[in-house]
Amino acid sequence: MINEVKNGILYFDGCDTVELAQKYGTPLYVFSETDIVNRFNELKKCFIERYENTRVAYAAKAFCTIAMCKLAAREGMCIDVVSGGELYTAIQAKFPPEKIEFNGNNKQADELAMAIDYGIGRIIIDGLQELSLIESICKEKGKKVQVLYRITPGVKSDSHDYIVTGKKDSKFGIPLDEHVIFPAVEAAIQSEYVDFLGFHFHVGSQLFDNTSHLQALEIVLFLINSVKERFHYDVTELNIGGGFGVTYTSEERKPFEYFLDPMMHRIEEFFSHLGIKRPAVVIEPGRSIVAEAGLSLYTIGSIKDIEGVRKYVSIDGGMTDNIRPALYQAVYAGIVANKADQPKNDKVTICGKCCESGDILIRDIDIAEPASGDIFAIFSTGAYGFSMASNYNKNAIPAVVLVKEGCDELIVKRQSYEHMLQNELVPESLK
Ligand code: LLP
């Protein structure tokens, strides 16, 4: 268990959270190395070791720092990046180039050039113009790159509307209309600048039901068969995305096998029936690797008990370090870290310090009676918290600490005001 209560204090991966808050200040993101490694190990056991010719590409968008890239590399993982900035972070971490995959619906020429220069393993092409752009860059540089096409399988998954991506009406992927997909496949097969490996889909995020993955799989298998028939071309790689749901409050996390086993059985059955070698299968989990490995620590400040209405407990962070409640109505759990064994008999609303009424992190939660100066911990904030943080109201981005079995190490310094302003210039007329 990474969460433990000792002497009334919440411990996280063996570290006293109140001491962490004192040592590094708040707000603070804390990540458990043990939990991240456990997740990778689960995937090694139930996927990489169980099924040959498979890979895990950690979706860096969930939490992308040099240290996290190094951790993923050390654990033998591949990585999925979606921007020049994420790619640059991976490069700074000396991530093996052939283990990097590049996703994104509007990759820029300079981002693609950086990827091609570094020699990355795969580019997942998301639209028809992208192939020509890649070809012109490769031509200029005298290089060749391996590519897949991200397709829009046209399936609907059960999650927040902003994080479902598989339906046809989506900015992601290439729609499967015959006059669109087949010419695109033909062009990639014939191109002298790319090696066409196969297809990619990603149906959505925070999913607890494997139906949409399995539906998308059927569609892509049908496509693979059509490509074989039309072009006598056997794809060698299939990327089935991420999206595996995690526990924020009471949701029960499904084991990876729940998604992966039925998909792998279907894939193996399909290719043995077709009489061709099964392609490599790649998954891109992001949230399911880091969400529960992250804990946010805050200091409680102002407390306003509006009689008969609501008790607002303000913390020193908010939507700038965790936009998910405001953006997706995401629900989180938390406790007063220094009163972890006290009865939770005070119903409060945990709000941030931004000038925004929607800056509420947790609505109506029962906690131990809070006081100014207490440390408040919010669980499962490891995915899409730090990576979506902003400087709204010129709040600084918090520090990040990596903990492991009682040891702690700073991996991202707290942003300073100087750092926040370092790119700002004063025009001559205002000097
Ligand atoms: N692969 C692709 C192509 C993706 O678009 C995504 C997520 C993933 C993999 C990783 O999905 P995961 O395993 O993390 O569910 N900011 C939102 C989530 C956006 C997800 C975008 N794509 C949130 O905080 O819920």
Coordinates of C-alpha atoms and ligand atoms in Angstrom, one line a residue:
M1 CA 0.0 0.0 0.0
I2 CA 1.4 3.4 -0.9
N3 CA -1.0 5.2 1.5
E4 CA -0.6 4.5 5.2
V5 CA -1.6 6.3 8.3
K6 CA 1.0 6.4 11.2
N7 CA 0.6 8.4 14.3
G8 CA -2.3 10.3 12.8
I9 CA -0.3 11.3 9.7
L10 CA -0.7 10.3 6.1
Y11 CA 2.4 8.5 4.7
F12 CA 2.9 8.1 1.0
D13 CA 5.3 5.5 -0.3
G14 CA 6.9 5.5 3.2
C15 CA 7.2 9.3 3.4
D16 CA 5.5 11.5 6.1
T17 CA 3.4 13.9 3.9
V18 CA 3.5 16.6 6.6
E19 CA 7.3 16.6 6.6
L20 CA 7.3 16.7 2.8
A21 CA 5.0 19.7 2.9
Q22 CA 7.4 21.4 5.4
K23 CA 10.5 20.5 3.5
Y24 CA 9.4 21.5 0.0
G25 CA 6.5 23.9 0.6
T26 CA 3.0 23.6 -0.8
P27 CA 1.3 23.2 -3.2
L28 CA 3.3 20.1 -3.9
Y29 CA 3.0 17.2 -6.3
V30 CA 4.3 14.0 -4.9
F31 CA 4.9 10.9 -7.1
S32 CA 5.5 7.4 -5.8
E33 CA 8.2 5.7 -7.8
T34 CA 7.1 2.4 -6.3
D35 CA 3.6 2.7 -7.7
I36 CA 4.7 3.7 -11.1
V37 CA 7.2 0.8 -11.3
N38 CA 4.4 -1.5 -10.0
R39 CA 2.2 -0.5 -12.9
F40 CA 5.0 -1.1 -15.5
N41 CA 5.6 -4.4 -13.9
E42 CA 1.9 -5.4 -14.1
L43 CA 2.1 -4.6 -17.8
K44 CA 5.3 -6.5 -18.2
K45 CA 3.7 -9.5 -16.6
C46 CA 0.3 -9.5 -18.2
F47 CA 1.2 -8.1 -21.6
I48 CA 4.8 -8.0 -22.7
E49 CA 5.8 -11.3 -21.2
R50 CA 2.5 -13.0 -21.9
Y51 CA 2.3 -12.1 -25.6
E52 CA 5.4 -12.0 -27.7
N53 CA 6.1 -9.0 -30.0
T54 CA 4.3 -6.4 -27.9
R55 CA 5.3 -3.0 -26.5
V56 CA 4.1 -0.5 -24.0
A57 CA 4.5 3.2 -25.0
Y58 CA 3.9 5.3 -22.0
A59 CA 1.7 8.3 -23.0
A60 CA 3.9 11.1 -21.7
K61 CA 1.1 13.7 -21.9
A62 CA -0.2 12.3 -18.6
F63 CA 3.0 13.4 -16.8
C64 CA 6.0 14.4 -18.7
T65 CA 9.3 15.4 -17.0
I66 CA 12.9 14.4 -17.6
A67 CA 12.8 12.1 -14.5
M68 CA 9.6 10.4 -15.7
C69 CA 11.1 9.8 -19.1
K70 CA 14.2 8.3 -17.5
L71 CA 12.1 6.1 -15.3
A72 CA 10.1 4.8 -18.3
A73 CA 13.3 4.2 -20.2
R74 CA 14.9 2.4 -17.2
E75 CA 11.9 0.1 -17.0
G76 CA 12.3 -0.8 -20.6
M77 CA 9.2 1.1 -21.9
C78 CA 8.7 3.0 -25.1
I79 CA 7.2 6.5 -25.0
D80 CA 4.5 8.3 -26.8
V81 CA 5.0 12.0 -27.3
V82 CA 2.6 14.5 -28.8
S83 CA 4.5 17.7 -29.2
G84 CA 7.9 19.2 -29.8
G85 CA 8.1 20.0 -26.1
E86 CA 7.4 16.4 -25.0
L87 CA 9.9 15.1 -27.6
Y88 CA 12.5 17.6 -26.4
T89 CA 11.9 16.3 -22.8
A90 CA 12.4 12.7 -24.0
I91 CA 15.6 13.8 -25.9
Q92 CA 16.9 15.5 -22.8
A93 CA 16.3 12.3 -20.9
K94 CA 18.3 10.5 -23.6
F95 CA 15.4 8.3 -24.4
P96 CA 16.4 5.7 -26.9
P97 CA 15.2 7.2 -30.2
E98 CA 13.8 4.0 -31.7
K99 CA 11.6 3.7 -28.6
I100 CA 9.8 7.0 -29.2
E101 CA 6.5 7.3 -31.0
F102 CA 5.0 10.6 -32.1
N103 CA 1.3 11.2 -32.1
G104 CA -0.7 14.4 -32.6
N105 CA -3.3 15.8 -35.0
N106 CA -1.4 18.8 -36.2
K107 CA 2.3 18.1 -35.9
Q108 CA 4.4 21.0 -37.0
A109 CA 7.1 20.9 -39.6
D110 CA 9.8 21.8 -37.0
E111 CA 8.5 19.2 -34.6
L112 CA 8.6 16.5 -37.3
A113 CA 12.0 17.6 -38.3
M114 CA 13.2 17.3 -34.7
A115 CA 11.7 13.8 -34.6
I116 CA 13.3 12.7 -37.8
D117 CA 16.7 14.2 -36.9
Y118 CA 16.6 12.3 -33.6
G119 CA 15.7 9.1 -35.5
I120 CA 12.5 8.3 -33.6
G121 CA 10.9 4.9 -34.0
R122 CA 7.5 5.8 -35.3
I123 CA 5.4 8.7 -36.4
I124 CA 1.6 8.0 -36.1
I125 CA 0.2 10.0 -39.0
D126 CA -3.1 11.6 -38.1
G127 CA -4.2 13.2 -41.3
L128 CA -3.7 13.2 -45.0
Q129 CA -1.5 16.3 -45.3
E130 CA 0.9 14.9 -42.8
L131 CA 2.2 12.2 -45.1
S132 CA 3.3 14.8 -47.7
L133 CA 4.9 16.9 -45.0
I134 CA 6.8 14.0 -43.6
E135 CA 7.9 13.0 -47.2
S136 CA 9.2 16.5 -47.9
I137 CA 11.2 16.6 -44.7
C138 CA 12.6 13.1 -45.2
K139 CA 13.5 13.9 -48.8
E140 CA 15.4 17.0 -47.7
K141 CA 17.2 15.2 -45.0
G142 CA 17.8 12.0 -47.0
K143 CA 16.0 9.9 -44.3
K144 CA 13.3 7.4 -44.1
V145 CA 10.8 7.0 -41.2
Q146 CA 8.5 4.3 -40.0
V147 CA 4.8 5.4 -39.9
L148 CA 1.4 4.2 -38.9
Y149 CA -2.0 5.7 -39.7
R150 CA -4.2 6.7 -36.8
I151 CA -7.7 5.9 -37.9
T152 CA -11.0 7.1 -36.5
P153 CA -12.9 3.8 -35.8
G154 CA -16.2 5.5 -35.5
V155 CA -17.1 4.0 -32.1
K156 CA -18.5 5.8 -29.1
S157 CA -17.1 5.2 -25.6
D158 CA -18.5 6.0 -22.3
S159 CA -16.5 8.8 -20.8
H160 CA -16.6 12.6 -20.5
D161 CA -17.3 14.1 -23.9
Y162 CA -14.0 16.0 -24.0
I163 CA -12.0 12.8 -23.7
V164 CA -13.7 10.4 -26.1
T165 CA -11.8 10.3 -29.4
G166 CA -13.0 7.3 -31.4
K167 CA -16.2 8.6 -32.9
K168 CA -16.2 9.7 -36.5
D169 CA -16.9 13.4 -35.6
S170 CA -13.5 13.9 -34.1
K171 CA -10.5 16.0 -34.9
F172 CA -8.3 12.9 -34.4
G173 CA -7.5 10.3 -36.9
I174 CA -8.4 9.5 -40.5
P175 CA -12.0 8.6 -41.2
L176 CA -12.6 5.2 -42.8
D177 CA -14.4 6.2 -45.9
E178 CA -13.1 4.1 -48.7
H179 CA -12.1 7.0 -51.0
V180 CA -10.1 8.5 -48.1
I181 CA -8.4 5.6 -46.4
F182 CA -7.4 3.4 -49.3
P183 CA -5.6 6.1 -51.4
A184 CA -3.9 7.2 -48.2
V185 CA -2.7 3.6 -47.5
E186 CA -1.6 3.2 -51.1
A187 CA 0.4 6.4 -51.0
A188 CA 2.2 5.3 -47.8
I189 CA 2.9 1.8 -49.2
Q190 CA 4.4 3.3 -52.3
S191 CA 6.3 6.1 -50.7
E192 CA 10.1 6.0 -50.9
Y193 CA 10.4 8.1 -47.7
V194 CA 8.3 6.1 -45.3
D195 CA 7.9 2.5 -44.2
F196 CA 4.2 1.9 -43.7
L197 CA 3.8 -0.4 -40.6
G198 CA 0.1 -0.4 -39.9
F199 CA -2.7 1.3 -37.9
H200 CA -3.4 3.0 -34.7
F201 CA -6.5 3.8 -32.8
H202 CA -7.3 5.4 -29.4
V203 CA -11.0 5.3 -28.4
G204 CA -11.0 7.5 -25.3
S205 CA -9.7 7.9 -21.8
Q206 CA -10.8 6.9 -18.3
L207 CA -12.7 3.8 -19.6
F208 CA -14.1 1.0 -17.5
D209 CA -15.7 -1.0 -20.2
N210 CA -13.8 -2.8 -22.9
T211 CA -16.6 -2.6 -25.5
S212 CA -15.3 0.3 -27.4
H213 CA -11.8 -1.1 -27.6
L214 CA -13.2 -4.4 -28.9
Q215 CA -15.5 -2.6 -31.4
A216 CA -12.6 -0.5 -32.7
L217 CA -10.5 -3.6 -32.9
E218 CA -13.0 -5.4 -35.2
I219 CA -13.0 -2.3 -37.4
V220 CA -9.3 -2.2 -37.7
L221 CA -9.0 -5.9 -38.3
F222 CA -11.5 -5.6 -41.1
L223 CA -9.4 -2.8 -42.5
I224 CA -6.2 -4.8 -42.3
N225 CA -7.9 -7.6 -44.2
S226 CA -9.1 -5.1 -46.9
V227 CA -5.5 -3.7 -47.2
K228 CA -4.2 -7.3 -47.7
E229 CA -6.8 -8.0 -50.4
R230 CA -6.4 -4.7 -52.2
F231 CA -2.7 -4.1 -52.0
H232 CA -1.3 -7.6 -51.1
Y233 CA 0.2 -5.8 -48.1
D234 CA 0.6 -7.3 -44.7
V235 CA 0.7 -4.8 -41.9
T236 CA 3.4 -5.4 -39.2
E237 CA 2.1 -3.2 -36.4
L238 CA -1.1 -2.4 -34.6
N239 CA -1.4 0.2 -31.9
I240 CA -4.5 0.0 -29.8
G241 CA -4.0 3.1 -27.7
G242 CA -4.5 3.7 -24.0
G243 CA -7.6 4.8 -22.1
F244 CA -7.7 2.3 -19.2
G245 CA -9.6 3.8 -16.3
V246 CA -8.2 4.4 -12.8
T247 CA -9.6 5.0 -9.3
Y248 CA -10.2 8.6 -8.3
T249 CA -12.8 8.0 -5.5
S250 CA -14.9 4.8 -5.5
E251 CA -14.5 3.6 -9.1
E252 CA -13.1 0.1 -9.2
R253 CA -10.0 0.0 -11.4
K254 CA -10.1 -2.9 -13.8
P255 CA -6.9 -4.9 -14.2
F256 CA -5.1 -4.4 -17.4
E257 CA -5.9 -7.9 -18.4
Y258 CA -9.6 -7.0 -18.6
F259 CA -8.8 -4.9 -21.6
L260 CA -5.8 -6.7 -23.0
D261 CA -6.7 -10.4 -22.9
P262 CA -9.8 -10.3 -25.0
M263 CA -8.1 -8.0 -27.5
M264 CA -5.1 -10.2 -27.8
H265 CA -7.2 -13.3 -28.1
R266 CA -9.2 -11.8 -30.9
I267 CA -6.0 -10.5 -32.6
E268 CA -4.3 -13.9 -32.4
E269 CA -7.4 -15.7 -33.6
F270 CA -7.8 -13.3 -36.5
F271 CA -4.2 -13.6 -37.8
S272 CA -4.0 -17.3 -37.4
H273 CA -7.2 -17.6 -39.4
L274 CA -5.8 -15.2 -42.0
G275 CA -2.6 -17.3 -42.1
I276 CA -0.3 -14.4 -41.7
K277 CA 2.1 -13.5 -38.9
R278 CA 0.4 -11.4 -36.2
P279 CA 1.7 -7.8 -36.2
A280 CA 3.4 -6.3 -33.3
V281 CA 0.8 -4.9 -30.8
V282 CA 1.5 -1.7 -29.0
I283 CA -0.5 0.0 -26.2
E284 CA -0.2 3.6 -25.0
P285 CA -1.3 3.9 -21.4
G286 CA -0.9 7.2 -19.7
R287 CA -3.3 7.8 -16.9
S288 CA -3.2 4.1 -15.7
I289 CA 0.5 4.4 -15.1
V290 CA 0.7 7.6 -13.1
A291 CA -2.7 8.7 -11.8
E292 CA -2.8 6.9 -8.5
A293 CA 1.0 7.4 -8.1
G294 CA 0.4 11.1 -7.6
L295 CA -0.7 13.0 -4.5
S296 CA -1.1 16.7 -4.2
L297 CA -0.4 18.4 -0.9
Y298 CA -1.8 21.8 0.0
T299 CA -1.9 24.1 3.0
I300 CA -5.3 25.1 4.3
G301 CA -5.8 28.8 4.6
S302 CA -9.1 30.7 4.8
I303 CA -12.1 28.8 6.1
K304 CA -15.6 30.3 5.5
D305 CA -18.5 28.6 7.1
I306 CA -21.6 30.2 5.5
E307 CA -24.3 29.2 7.9
G308 CA -26.9 26.9 6.4
V309 CA -25.2 27.1 3.0
R310 CA -21.7 25.6 2.8
K311 CA -18.3 25.6 4.4
Y312 CA -15.6 26.7 2.1
V313 CA -12.1 25.5 2.9
S314 CA -9.5 27.3 0.8
I315 CA -6.2 25.7 -0.1
D316 CA -3.1 27.4 -1.5
G317 CA -3.4 25.8 -5.0
G318 CA -6.4 25.1 -7.2
M319 CA -7.4 25.0 -10.9
T320 CA -3.9 26.1 -11.8
D321 CA -2.3 22.8 -10.6
N322 CA -5.4 20.6 -11.2
I323 CA -7.8 21.8 -13.9
R324 CA -9.6 18.5 -14.1
P325 CA -12.5 19.3 -11.7
A326 CA -13.2 22.6 -13.5
L327 CA -12.7 21.2 -17.0
Y328 CA -14.3 17.7 -16.7
Q329 CA -16.2 17.9 -13.4
A330 CA -13.7 15.3 -12.2
V331 CA -14.3 14.1 -8.7
Y332 CA -11.4 13.5 -6.2
A333 CA -11.0 12.3 -2.7
G334 CA -8.8 13.9 0.0
I335 CA -8.0 14.0 3.6
V336 CA -6.4 16.3 6.2
A337 CA -3.0 14.7 6.1
N338 CA -2.1 15.7 9.7
K339 CA -5.4 14.5 11.1
A340 CA -5.6 11.3 9.1
D341 CA -6.9 9.2 12.0
Q342 CA -9.6 11.7 13.2
P343 CA -13.3 11.2 12.5
K344 CA -14.4 12.7 9.2
N345 CA -17.4 14.6 10.5
D346 CA -17.2 18.0 8.8
K347 CA -18.7 18.4 5.4
V348 CA -16.7 21.0 3.5
T349 CA -16.0 22.2 0.0
I350 CA -12.3 22.4 -0.9
C351 CA -11.7 25.4 -3.1
G352 CA -8.6 26.9 -4.8
K353 CA -7.2 30.4 -4.6
C354 CA -7.9 31.5 -8.2
C355 CA -10.3 34.4 -9.0
E356 CA -12.9 32.0 -10.5
S357 CA -16.0 30.6 -8.8
G358 CA -15.5 27.4 -10.7
D359 CA -12.1 26.9 -8.9
I360 CA -13.4 24.1 -6.7
L361 CA -11.3 21.0 -6.2
I362 CA -13.7 18.9 -4.2
R363 CA -17.3 19.6 -3.5
D364 CA -19.1 18.4 -0.3
I365 CA -16.5 16.1 1.1
D366 CA -16.4 14.8 4.7
I367 CA -13.1 15.4 6.4
A368 CA -11.7 15.9 9.9
E369 CA -12.4 19.3 11.2
P370 CA -9.9 21.5 9.4
A371 CA -7.9 24.5 10.7
S372 CA -5.7 27.0 9.0
G373 CA -2.2 25.6 8.6
D374 CA -3.4 22.0 8.2
I375 CA -2.1 20.0 5.3
F376 CA -4.7 18.8 2.8
A377 CA -3.9 15.8 0.6
I378 CA -5.7 15.0 -2.6
F379 CA -5.3 11.5 -4.0
S380 CA -4.8 10.2 -7.6
T381 CA -3.6 13.5 -9.1
G382 CA -0.7 12.1 -10.9
A383 CA -2.2 12.1 -14.4
Y384 CA -3.0 15.3 -16.2
G385 CA -2.4 17.5 -13.2
F386 CA 1.1 18.8 -13.5
S387 CA 1.0 18.3 -17.2
M388 CA -2.1 20.6 -17.5
A389 CA -0.9 23.2 -15.0
S390 CA -1.1 26.8 -15.8
N391 CA 0.1 30.2 -14.5
Y392 CA -3.5 31.7 -14.3
N393 CA -3.5 34.6 -11.9
K394 CA 0.2 34.3 -12.1
N395 CA 0.3 31.4 -9.6
A396 CA 3.5 29.5 -9.8
I397 CA 3.6 25.9 -10.9
P398 CA 4.3 23.8 -7.9
A399 CA 7.4 21.6 -7.3
V400 CA 7.4 17.9 -8.0
V401 CA 8.9 15.4 -5.6
L402 CA 9.6 11.7 -6.4
V403 CA 9.3 9.5 -3.4
K404 CA 10.3 5.8 -2.8
E405 CA 10.1 3.8 0.3
G406 CA 10.7 6.7 2.6
C407 CA 13.2 8.6 0.5
D408 CA 12.3 11.8 -1.4
E409 CA 14.0 13.7 -4.2
L410 CA 13.0 16.9 -5.9
I411 CA 12.5 16.4 -9.7
V412 CA 10.9 19.7 -10.7
K413 CA 11.7 22.9 -8.8
R414 CA 8.9 25.2 -7.8
Q415 CA 8.5 27.9 -10.4
S416 CA 9.9 31.2 -9.1
Y417 CA 8.3 34.6 -9.9
E418 CA 11.5 35.5 -11.8
H419 CA 11.1 32.3 -13.9
M420 CA 7.5 33.1 -14.6
L421 CA 8.5 36.6 -16.0
Q422 CA 11.7 35.6 -17.7
N423 CA 10.3 35.8 -21.2
E424 CA 8.5 39.1 -20.7
L425 CA 9.9 42.3 -22.3
V426 CA 9.1 46.0 -21.8
P427 CA 8.5 47.9 -25.0
E428 CA 10.8 50.9 -25.6
S429 CA 7.8 53.3 -25.1
L430 CA 7.2 52.1 -21.6
K431 CA 10.7 52.0 -20.3
Ligands
LLP1 N1 -2.8 7.6 -26.9 C1 -3.4 8.7 -27.5 C2 -3.3 8.8 -28.9 C3 -4.1 9.6 -26.7 O1 -4.7 10.6 -27.3 C4 -4.2 9.4 -25.3 C5 -4.9 10.4 -24.5 C6 -3.5 8.3 -24.7 C7 -2.8 7.5 -25.6 C8 -3.4 8.1 -23.3 O2 -4.7 7.9 -22.7 P1 -4.8 7.5 -21.2 O3 -4.2 6.1 -21.0 O4 -4.1 8.4 -20.4 O5 -6.3 7.5 -20.9 N2 -6.7 15.5 -20.1 C9 -7.7 14.5 -20.0 C10 -7.2 13.2 -20.8 C11 -6.9 13.5 -22.2 C12 -6.4 12.2 -22.9 C13 -6.0 12.5 -24.3 N3 -5.4 11.4 -24.9 C14 -8.0 14.2 -18.6 O6 -7.4 14.8 -17.7 O7 -8.9 13.4 -18.3

